PDB file of C-alpha atoms in Angstrom:
ATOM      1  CA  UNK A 745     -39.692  15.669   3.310  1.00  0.00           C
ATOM      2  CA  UNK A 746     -36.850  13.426   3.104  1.00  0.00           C
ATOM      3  CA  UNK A 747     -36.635  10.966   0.078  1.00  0.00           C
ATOM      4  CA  UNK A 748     -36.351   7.310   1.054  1.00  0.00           C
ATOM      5  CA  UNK A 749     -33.624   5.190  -0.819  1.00  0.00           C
ATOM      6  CA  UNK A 750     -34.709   1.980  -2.305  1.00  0.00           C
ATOM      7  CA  UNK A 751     -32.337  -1.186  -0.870  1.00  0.00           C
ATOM      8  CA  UNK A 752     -32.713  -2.611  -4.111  1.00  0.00           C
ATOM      9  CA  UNK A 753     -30.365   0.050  -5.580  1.00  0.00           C
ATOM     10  CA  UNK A 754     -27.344  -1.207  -3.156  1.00  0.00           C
ATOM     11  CA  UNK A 755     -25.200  -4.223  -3.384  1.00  0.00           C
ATOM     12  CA  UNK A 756     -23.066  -5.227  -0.687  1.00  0.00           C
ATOM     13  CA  UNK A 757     -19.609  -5.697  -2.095  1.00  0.00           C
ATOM     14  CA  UNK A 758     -17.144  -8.990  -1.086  1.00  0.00           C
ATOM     15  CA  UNK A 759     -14.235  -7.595  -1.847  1.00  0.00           C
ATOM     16  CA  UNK A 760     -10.169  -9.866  -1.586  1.00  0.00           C
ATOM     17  CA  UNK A 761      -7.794  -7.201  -1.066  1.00  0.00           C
ATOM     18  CA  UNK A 762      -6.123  -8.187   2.121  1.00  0.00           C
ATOM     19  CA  UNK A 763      -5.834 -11.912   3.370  1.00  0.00           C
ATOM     20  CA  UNK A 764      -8.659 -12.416   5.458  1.00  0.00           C
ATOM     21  CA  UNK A 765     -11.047  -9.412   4.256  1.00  0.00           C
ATOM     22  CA  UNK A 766     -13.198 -11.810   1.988  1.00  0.00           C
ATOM     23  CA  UNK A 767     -13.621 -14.135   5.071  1.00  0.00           C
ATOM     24  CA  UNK A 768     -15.031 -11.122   7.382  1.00  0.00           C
ATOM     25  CA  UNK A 769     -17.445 -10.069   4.743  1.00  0.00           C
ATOM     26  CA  UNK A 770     -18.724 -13.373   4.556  1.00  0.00           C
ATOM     27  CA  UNK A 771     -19.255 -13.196   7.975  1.00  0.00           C
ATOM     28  CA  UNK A 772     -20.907 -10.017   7.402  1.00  0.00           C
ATOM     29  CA  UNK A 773     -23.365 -11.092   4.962  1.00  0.00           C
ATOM     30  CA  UNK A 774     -24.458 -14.144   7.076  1.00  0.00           C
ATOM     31  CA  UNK A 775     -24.763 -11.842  10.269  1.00  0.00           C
ATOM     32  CA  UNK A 776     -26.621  -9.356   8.011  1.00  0.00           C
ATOM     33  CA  UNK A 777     -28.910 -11.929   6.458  1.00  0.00           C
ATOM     34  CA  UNK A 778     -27.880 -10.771   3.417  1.00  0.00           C
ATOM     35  CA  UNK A 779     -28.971 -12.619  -0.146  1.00  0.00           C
ATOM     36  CA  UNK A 780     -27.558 -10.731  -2.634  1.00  0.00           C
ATOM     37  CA  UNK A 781     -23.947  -9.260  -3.028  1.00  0.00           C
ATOM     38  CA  UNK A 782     -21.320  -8.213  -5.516  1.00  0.00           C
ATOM     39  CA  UNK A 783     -17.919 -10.271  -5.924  1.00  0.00           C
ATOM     40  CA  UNK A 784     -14.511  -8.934  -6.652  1.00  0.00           C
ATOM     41  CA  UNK A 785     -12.015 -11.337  -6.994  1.00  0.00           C
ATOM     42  CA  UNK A 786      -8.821  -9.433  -7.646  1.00  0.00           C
ATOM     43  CA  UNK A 787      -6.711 -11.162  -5.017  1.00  0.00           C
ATOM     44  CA  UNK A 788      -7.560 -14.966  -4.898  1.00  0.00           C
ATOM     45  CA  UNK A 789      -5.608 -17.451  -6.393  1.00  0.00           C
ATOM     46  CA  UNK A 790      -7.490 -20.434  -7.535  1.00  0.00           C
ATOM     47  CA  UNK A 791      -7.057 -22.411  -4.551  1.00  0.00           C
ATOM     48  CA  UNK A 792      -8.514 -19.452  -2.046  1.00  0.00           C
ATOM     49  CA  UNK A 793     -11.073 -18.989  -4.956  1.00  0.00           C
ATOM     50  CA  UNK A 794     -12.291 -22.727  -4.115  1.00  0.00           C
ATOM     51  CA  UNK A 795     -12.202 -22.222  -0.267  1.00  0.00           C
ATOM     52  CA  UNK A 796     -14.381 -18.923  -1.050  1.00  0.00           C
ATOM     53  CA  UNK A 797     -16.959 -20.576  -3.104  1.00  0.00           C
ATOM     54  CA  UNK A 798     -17.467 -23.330  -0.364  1.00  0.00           C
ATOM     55  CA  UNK A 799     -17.949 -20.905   2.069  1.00  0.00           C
ATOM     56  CA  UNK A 800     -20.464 -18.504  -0.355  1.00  0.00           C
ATOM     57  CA  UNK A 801     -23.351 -21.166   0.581  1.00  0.00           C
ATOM     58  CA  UNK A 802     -22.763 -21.235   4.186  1.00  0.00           C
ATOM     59  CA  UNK A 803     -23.417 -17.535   4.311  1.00  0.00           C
ATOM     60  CA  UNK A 804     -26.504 -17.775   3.127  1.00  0.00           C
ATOM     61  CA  UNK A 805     -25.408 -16.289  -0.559  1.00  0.00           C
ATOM     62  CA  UNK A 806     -28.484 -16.696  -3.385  1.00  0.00           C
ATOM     63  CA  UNK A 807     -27.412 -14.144  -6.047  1.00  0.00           C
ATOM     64  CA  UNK A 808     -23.931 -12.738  -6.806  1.00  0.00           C
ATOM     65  CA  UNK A 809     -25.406 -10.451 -10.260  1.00  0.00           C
ATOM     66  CA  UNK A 810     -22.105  -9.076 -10.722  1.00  0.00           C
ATOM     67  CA  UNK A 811     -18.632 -10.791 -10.832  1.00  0.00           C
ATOM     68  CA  UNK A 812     -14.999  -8.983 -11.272  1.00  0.00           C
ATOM     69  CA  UNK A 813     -12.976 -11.672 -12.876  1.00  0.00           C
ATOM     70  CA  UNK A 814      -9.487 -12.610 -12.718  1.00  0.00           C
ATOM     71  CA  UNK A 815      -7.557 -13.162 -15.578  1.00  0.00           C
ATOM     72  CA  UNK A 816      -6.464 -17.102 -14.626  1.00  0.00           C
ATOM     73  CA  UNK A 817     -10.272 -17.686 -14.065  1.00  0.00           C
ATOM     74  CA  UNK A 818     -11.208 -21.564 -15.889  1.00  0.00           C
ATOM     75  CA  UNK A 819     -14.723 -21.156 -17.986  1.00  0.00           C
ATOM     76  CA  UNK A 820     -16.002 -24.048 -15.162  1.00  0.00           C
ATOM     77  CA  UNK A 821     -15.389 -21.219 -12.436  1.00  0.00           C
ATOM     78  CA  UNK A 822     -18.054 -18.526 -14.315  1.00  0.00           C
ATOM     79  CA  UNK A 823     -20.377 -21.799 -15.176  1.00  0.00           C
ATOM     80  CA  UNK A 824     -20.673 -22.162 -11.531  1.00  0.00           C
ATOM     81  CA  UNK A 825     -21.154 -18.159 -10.276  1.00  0.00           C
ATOM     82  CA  UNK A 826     -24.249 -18.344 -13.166  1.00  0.00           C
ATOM     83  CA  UNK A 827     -25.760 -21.607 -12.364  1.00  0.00           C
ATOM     84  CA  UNK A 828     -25.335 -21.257  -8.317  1.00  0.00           C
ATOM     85  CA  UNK A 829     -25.680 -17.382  -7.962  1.00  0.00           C
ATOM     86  CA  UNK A 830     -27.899 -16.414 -11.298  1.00  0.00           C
ATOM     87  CA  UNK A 831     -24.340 -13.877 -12.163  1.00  0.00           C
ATOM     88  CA  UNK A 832     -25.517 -12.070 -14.973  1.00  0.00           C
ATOM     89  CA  UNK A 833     -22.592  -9.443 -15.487  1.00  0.00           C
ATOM     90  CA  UNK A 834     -18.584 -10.069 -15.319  1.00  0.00           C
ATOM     91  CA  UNK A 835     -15.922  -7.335 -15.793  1.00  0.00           C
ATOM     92  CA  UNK A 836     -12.201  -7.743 -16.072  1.00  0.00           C
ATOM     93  CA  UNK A 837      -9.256  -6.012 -17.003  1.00  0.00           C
ATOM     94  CA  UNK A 838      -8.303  -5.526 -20.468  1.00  0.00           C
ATOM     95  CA  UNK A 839      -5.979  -8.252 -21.941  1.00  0.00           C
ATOM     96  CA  UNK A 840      -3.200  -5.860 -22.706  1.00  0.00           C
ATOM     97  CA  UNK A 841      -3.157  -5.177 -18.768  1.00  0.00           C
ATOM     98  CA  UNK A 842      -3.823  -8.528 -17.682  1.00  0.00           C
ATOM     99  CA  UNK A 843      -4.440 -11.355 -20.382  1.00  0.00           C
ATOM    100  CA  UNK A 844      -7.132 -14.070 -19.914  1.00  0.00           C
ATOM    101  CA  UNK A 845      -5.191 -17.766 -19.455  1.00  0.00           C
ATOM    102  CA  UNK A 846      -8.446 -19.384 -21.070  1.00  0.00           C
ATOM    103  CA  UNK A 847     -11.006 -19.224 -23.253  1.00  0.00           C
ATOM    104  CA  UNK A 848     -14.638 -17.446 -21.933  1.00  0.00           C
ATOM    105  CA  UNK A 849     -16.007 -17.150 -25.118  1.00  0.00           C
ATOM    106  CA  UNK A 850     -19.010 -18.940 -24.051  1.00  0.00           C
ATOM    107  CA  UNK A 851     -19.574 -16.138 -21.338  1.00  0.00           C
ATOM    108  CA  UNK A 852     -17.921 -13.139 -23.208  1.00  0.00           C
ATOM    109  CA  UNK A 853     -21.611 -11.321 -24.247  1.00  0.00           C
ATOM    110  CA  UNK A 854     -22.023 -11.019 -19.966  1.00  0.00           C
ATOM    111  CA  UNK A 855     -18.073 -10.043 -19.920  1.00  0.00           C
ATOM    112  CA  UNK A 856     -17.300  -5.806 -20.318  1.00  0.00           C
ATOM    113  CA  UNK A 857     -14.294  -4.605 -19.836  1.00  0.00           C
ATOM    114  CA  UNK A 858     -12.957  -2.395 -16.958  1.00  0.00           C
ATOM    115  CA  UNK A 859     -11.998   1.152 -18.017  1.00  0.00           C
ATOM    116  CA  UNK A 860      -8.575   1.386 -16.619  1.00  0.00           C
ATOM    117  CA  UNK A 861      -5.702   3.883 -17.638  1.00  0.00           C
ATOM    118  CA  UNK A 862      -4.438   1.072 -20.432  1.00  0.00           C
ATOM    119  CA  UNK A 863      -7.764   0.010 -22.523  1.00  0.00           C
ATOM    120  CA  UNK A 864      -7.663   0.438 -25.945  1.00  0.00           C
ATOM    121  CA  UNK A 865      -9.133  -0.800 -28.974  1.00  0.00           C
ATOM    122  CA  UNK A 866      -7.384  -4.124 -29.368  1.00  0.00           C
ATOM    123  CA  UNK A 867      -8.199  -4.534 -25.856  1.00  0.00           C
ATOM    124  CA  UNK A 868     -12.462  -4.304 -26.893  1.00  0.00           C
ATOM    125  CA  UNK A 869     -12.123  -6.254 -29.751  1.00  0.00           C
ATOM    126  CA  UNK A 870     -12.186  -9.265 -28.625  1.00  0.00           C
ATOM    127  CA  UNK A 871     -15.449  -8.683 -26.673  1.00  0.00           C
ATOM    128  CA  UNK A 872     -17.388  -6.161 -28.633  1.00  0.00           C
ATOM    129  CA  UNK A 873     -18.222  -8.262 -31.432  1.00  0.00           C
ATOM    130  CA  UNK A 874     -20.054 -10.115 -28.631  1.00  0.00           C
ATOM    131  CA  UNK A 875     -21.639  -7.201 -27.379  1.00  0.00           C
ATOM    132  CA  UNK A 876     -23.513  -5.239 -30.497  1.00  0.00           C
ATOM    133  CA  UNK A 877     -26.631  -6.700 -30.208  1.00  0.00           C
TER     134      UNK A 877
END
């Protein structure tokens, strides 16, 4: 007997590596019907970033749980991924890789850091105080 898969254990990833990637997965998502995706931001400057979240509610977009930050990311940006898209989880790079240009202490208990061949312990300590509860 073959096991069936649950859809609630995917999420559809919008990924920005390449110029117009993010643009076809949007697409995607709307074609799809999609409500609920993942979004990696690696590649978008702020202004692309802006174009990207005006498009997010033309395709259709009602929860983004899980957000891969950028370093230069402003605490309005992750204000606006929790209040539009109920985002519940960030990641990012540790600071010694990639430091953050502002302050997210407001969001660092939803922020973990992305196991990458440079984290180390100064790298967690400015999050895991937030995260020991």
């Amino acid at each position: 007997m073959k096991k069936q898969i649950k859809k609630e254990r995917f999420l559809p990833t919008i990924t920005t590596i390449g110029k117009s990637v993010w643009r076809e997965k949007l697409k995607e998502i709307q074609e799809l019907g999609l409500k609920k995706a993942a979004l990696f931001l690696t590649c978008l400057e702020k202004e692309e970033r802006k174009e990207l979240y005006d498009l997010l509610s033309q395709a259709g977009l009602q929860e983004i749980p899980f957000v891969h930050l950028r370093s230069d990311m402003e605490p309005q940006e992750l204000d606006y991924l929790v209040n539009n898209y109920q985002t519940k989880v960030f990641n990012t790079h540790p600071s010694g890789e990639y430091p953050l240009f502002y302050d997210l202490a407001n969001h660092k208990k939803n922020i973990y850091i992305e196991n990458t061949y440079s984290l180390n312990e100064k790298d967690l300590a400015e999050f895991v105080e937030f995260q020991k509860t």
